Amino acid sequence: MDLLEYQGKQLFARHGLNVSDGKPVTTVEDAVEAAAEVGYPVVVKAQVLIGGRGKAGGVKLAADEDELREHAGNILGMDIKGHTVRTLWIEHASDIASEYYASVLLDRSAKRPLVMFSVEGGVDIEEVAEKTPEKLIRHHVDPLTGLTHAEALRVASEGGADADVVEGVADALIALYEVWLQEDATLAEINPLIVTPEREVKALDSKISLDGNALYRHPENQGLSDRENEDPLERRAKEEGVQYVKLDGDIGILGNGAGLVMSTLDVVSQAGGAPANFLDAGGGSNAETIKQAVDLILANEAVKAVLVNIFAGITRCDQVALGLIGAFEQLGVGGKSIPFVVRLDGTNDVEGRRLLAEAALPNVHTAKTMNEAAEKVVALAAGQSVEAGAP
Ligand code: GDP
Ligand code: MN
């Protein structure tokens, strides 16, 4: 989960990194108010989940209210590489003597955290890494000791930080490592990490990706996703704890296990259909989760037919069948005329198919194999009729 710059800076501040005072706003009037609070000159910054905002015209200095109104008005609504700017961050502008670069991430091949530092910050760091790799210091950290003060000092001085700020840069690196570790981030980056004329070391930008699978350990971070730009169905799924990704087609997909769902998408595509979603109900799906999943799939108005593909190991097909029957009754699926194709295989599949057959739900078809199920659902979505299928 990627954070907006200002959200990242709020995490930085919590861990003792220097950042400028600022406020997030969504209108020009609020920007004027925020600027008056933080004090001119201010910098007006587009909050979008994409880098290179400065070059795209999404970062502007404003010396007074007139300039602020002009920039805020221009940047709000601006499109930056396909991202629409809805939020601005207004912060007190900093004077800059030097722009450095710092980041922490997990180096999977080395199986260690990697701290990177360069005095060539502010620019594209990939370019520095490519053209002048000697100017990008890479230091692997022993996860058991963490980044020690001595190591951080060495990274800062070997990287060429001005002598009088080596101590300040080292402190910033340690704080950044702490952000990365304690917040369960996959990436924590500062570009630029500036030195002011007063020789203060400060994070002028932030780029943080949090590990979504560790979010449960950080209730205070759960509200940080970019809600405005999130699909409403995906947001709802996240709140309900369902693994759901919206796609462009018209065939709803429900399966258990990410691998099975991925191959279901493939098989449906092969049969000439277009999946409307990815939905993994997970191992051990019970009646309640199936009901919730069906409800979510049908909330997408593009869906014309639904394929339920369950291969049961831990999951029991009779439980799935009960969930489906409950969902169909509660949601009035039969009456709503959205056809379902159900393929149940594995633990208690005979029992599951028997329950479904007994319920004799209108518009619910069964299939024994994945290919048969895919062909049926594609035909149904196209408005053709198919055989109901034997239990
Ligand atoms: P990015 O382009 O998306 O990486 O956005 P940044 O936040 O890194 O800003 C881009 C550039 O704008 C920085 O490298 C700085 O040169 C400049 N900039 C940002 N904030 C300030 C500020 O407070 N004062 C000054 N003088 N320049 C700034
Ligand atoms: Mn930047």
PDB file of N, CA, C and O in Angstrom, residues 18 21 23 60 62 74 91 99 115 118 195 201 269 299 302 344:
ATOM      1  N   ASN A  18      12.976  15.130  10.802  1.00  0.00           N
ATOM      2  CA  ASN A  18      12.556  16.516  10.597  1.00  0.00           C
ATOM      3  C   ASN A  18      11.745  16.632   9.319  1.00  0.00           C
ATOM      4  O   ASN A  18      12.181  16.192   8.259  1.00  0.00           O
ATOM      5  N   ASP A  21       6.267  21.888   8.659  1.00  0.00           N
ATOM      6  CA  ASP A  21       4.858  21.963   9.034  1.00  0.00           C
ATOM      7  C   ASP A  21       4.011  22.139   7.796  1.00  0.00           C
ATOM      8  O   ASP A  21       4.366  22.906   6.905  1.00  0.00           O
ATOM      9  N   LYS A  23      -0.195  21.279   5.797  1.00  0.00           N
ATOM     10  CA  LYS A  23      -1.588  20.830   5.896  1.00  0.00           C
ATOM     11  C   LYS A  23      -2.053  20.266   4.551  1.00  0.00           C
ATOM     12  O   LYS A  23      -1.750  20.830   3.502  1.00  0.00           O
ATOM     13  N   LYS A  60       5.073  23.674  -6.681  1.00  0.00           N
ATOM     14  CA  LYS A  60       5.363  25.089  -6.967  1.00  0.00           C
ATOM     15  C   LYS A  60       5.531  25.892  -5.680  1.00  0.00           C
ATOM     16  O   LYS A  60       4.793  25.696  -4.719  1.00  0.00           O
ATOM     17  N   ALA A  62       5.223  29.404  -3.629  1.00  0.00           N
ATOM     18  CA  ALA A  62       4.368  30.595  -3.660  1.00  0.00           C
ATOM     19  C   ALA A  62       4.822  31.554  -2.572  1.00  0.00           C
ATOM     20  O   ALA A  62       4.919  31.180  -1.406  1.00  0.00           O
ATOM     21  N   ASN A  74      -4.163  25.888 -10.412  1.00  0.00           N
ATOM     22  CA  ASN A  74      -3.627  25.126 -11.552  1.00  0.00           C
ATOM     23  C   ASN A  74      -3.406  23.652 -11.223  1.00  0.00           C
ATOM     24  O   ASN A  74      -3.645  22.785 -12.054  1.00  0.00           O
ATOM     25  N   GLU A  91       3.038  23.277   2.518  1.00  0.00           N
ATOM     26  CA  GLU A  91       3.971  23.334   3.650  1.00  0.00           C
ATOM     27  C   GLU A  91       4.850  24.563   3.545  1.00  0.00           C
ATOM     28  O   GLU A  91       5.013  25.157   2.474  1.00  0.00           O
ATOM     29  N   GLU A  99      20.817  18.705  -1.703  1.00  0.00           N
ATOM     30  CA  GLU A  99      19.764  17.703  -1.806  1.00  0.00           C
ATOM     31  C   GLU A  99      20.406  16.321  -1.846  1.00  0.00           C
ATOM     32  O   GLU A  99      21.111  15.990  -2.797  1.00  0.00           O
ATOM     33  N   VAL A 115      20.252  -0.278   3.048  1.00  0.00           N
ATOM     34  CA  VAL A 115      20.185   1.168   3.227  1.00  0.00           C
ATOM     35  C   VAL A 115      20.964   1.802   2.087  1.00  0.00           C
ATOM     36  O   VAL A 115      22.088   1.378   1.800  1.00  0.00           O
ATOM     37  N   SER A 118      22.939   8.770  -1.022  1.00  0.00           N
ATOM     38  CA  SER A 118      23.717   9.476  -2.038  1.00  0.00           C
ATOM     39  C   SER A 118      23.615  10.974  -1.790  1.00  0.00           C
ATOM     40  O   SER A 118      22.599  11.463  -1.308  1.00  0.00           O
ATOM     41  N   VAL A 195      19.753  19.539   3.179  1.00  0.00           N
ATOM     42  CA  VAL A 195      20.494  20.252   4.212  1.00  0.00           C
ATOM     43  C   VAL A 195      20.133  21.719   3.999  1.00  0.00           C
ATOM     44  O   VAL A 195      20.229  22.236   2.882  1.00  0.00           O
ATOM     45  N   VAL A 201      19.100  18.957   8.802  1.00  0.00           N
ATOM     46  CA  VAL A 201      18.830  17.859   7.857  1.00  0.00           C
ATOM     47  C   VAL A 201      17.337  17.549   7.927  1.00  0.00           C
ATOM     48  O   VAL A 201      16.780  17.363   9.004  1.00  0.00           O
ATOM     49  N   SER A 269     -11.449 -16.911 -19.929  1.00  0.00           N
ATOM     50  CA  SER A 269     -10.964 -16.141 -21.077  1.00  0.00           C
ATOM     51  C   SER A 269     -10.798 -17.040 -22.298  1.00  0.00           C
ATOM     52  O   SER A 269     -11.172 -16.668 -23.401  1.00  0.00           O
ATOM     53  N   ALA A 299     -22.816  -6.908  -6.556  1.00  0.00           N
ATOM     54  CA  ALA A 299     -22.876  -5.447  -6.410  1.00  0.00           C
ATOM     55  C   ALA A 299     -22.282  -4.759  -7.644  1.00  0.00           C
ATOM     56  O   ALA A 299     -22.503  -3.581  -7.885  1.00  0.00           O
ATOM     57  N   ALA A 302     -22.096  -4.691 -13.836  1.00  0.00           N
ATOM     58  CA  ALA A 302     -21.731  -5.239 -15.146  1.00  0.00           C
ATOM     59  C   ALA A 302     -21.913  -6.755 -15.207  1.00  0.00           C
ATOM     60  O   ALA A 302     -21.947  -7.339 -16.291  1.00  0.00           O
ATOM     61  N   LEU A 344     -18.460 -27.844  -8.016  1.00  0.00           N
ATOM     62  CA  LEU A 344     -17.968 -28.245  -6.695  1.00  0.00           C
ATOM     63  C   LEU A 344     -17.170 -29.528  -6.849  1.00  0.00           C
ATOM     64  O   LEU A 344     -17.660 -30.497  -7.407  1.00  0.00           O
TER      65      LEU A 344
END
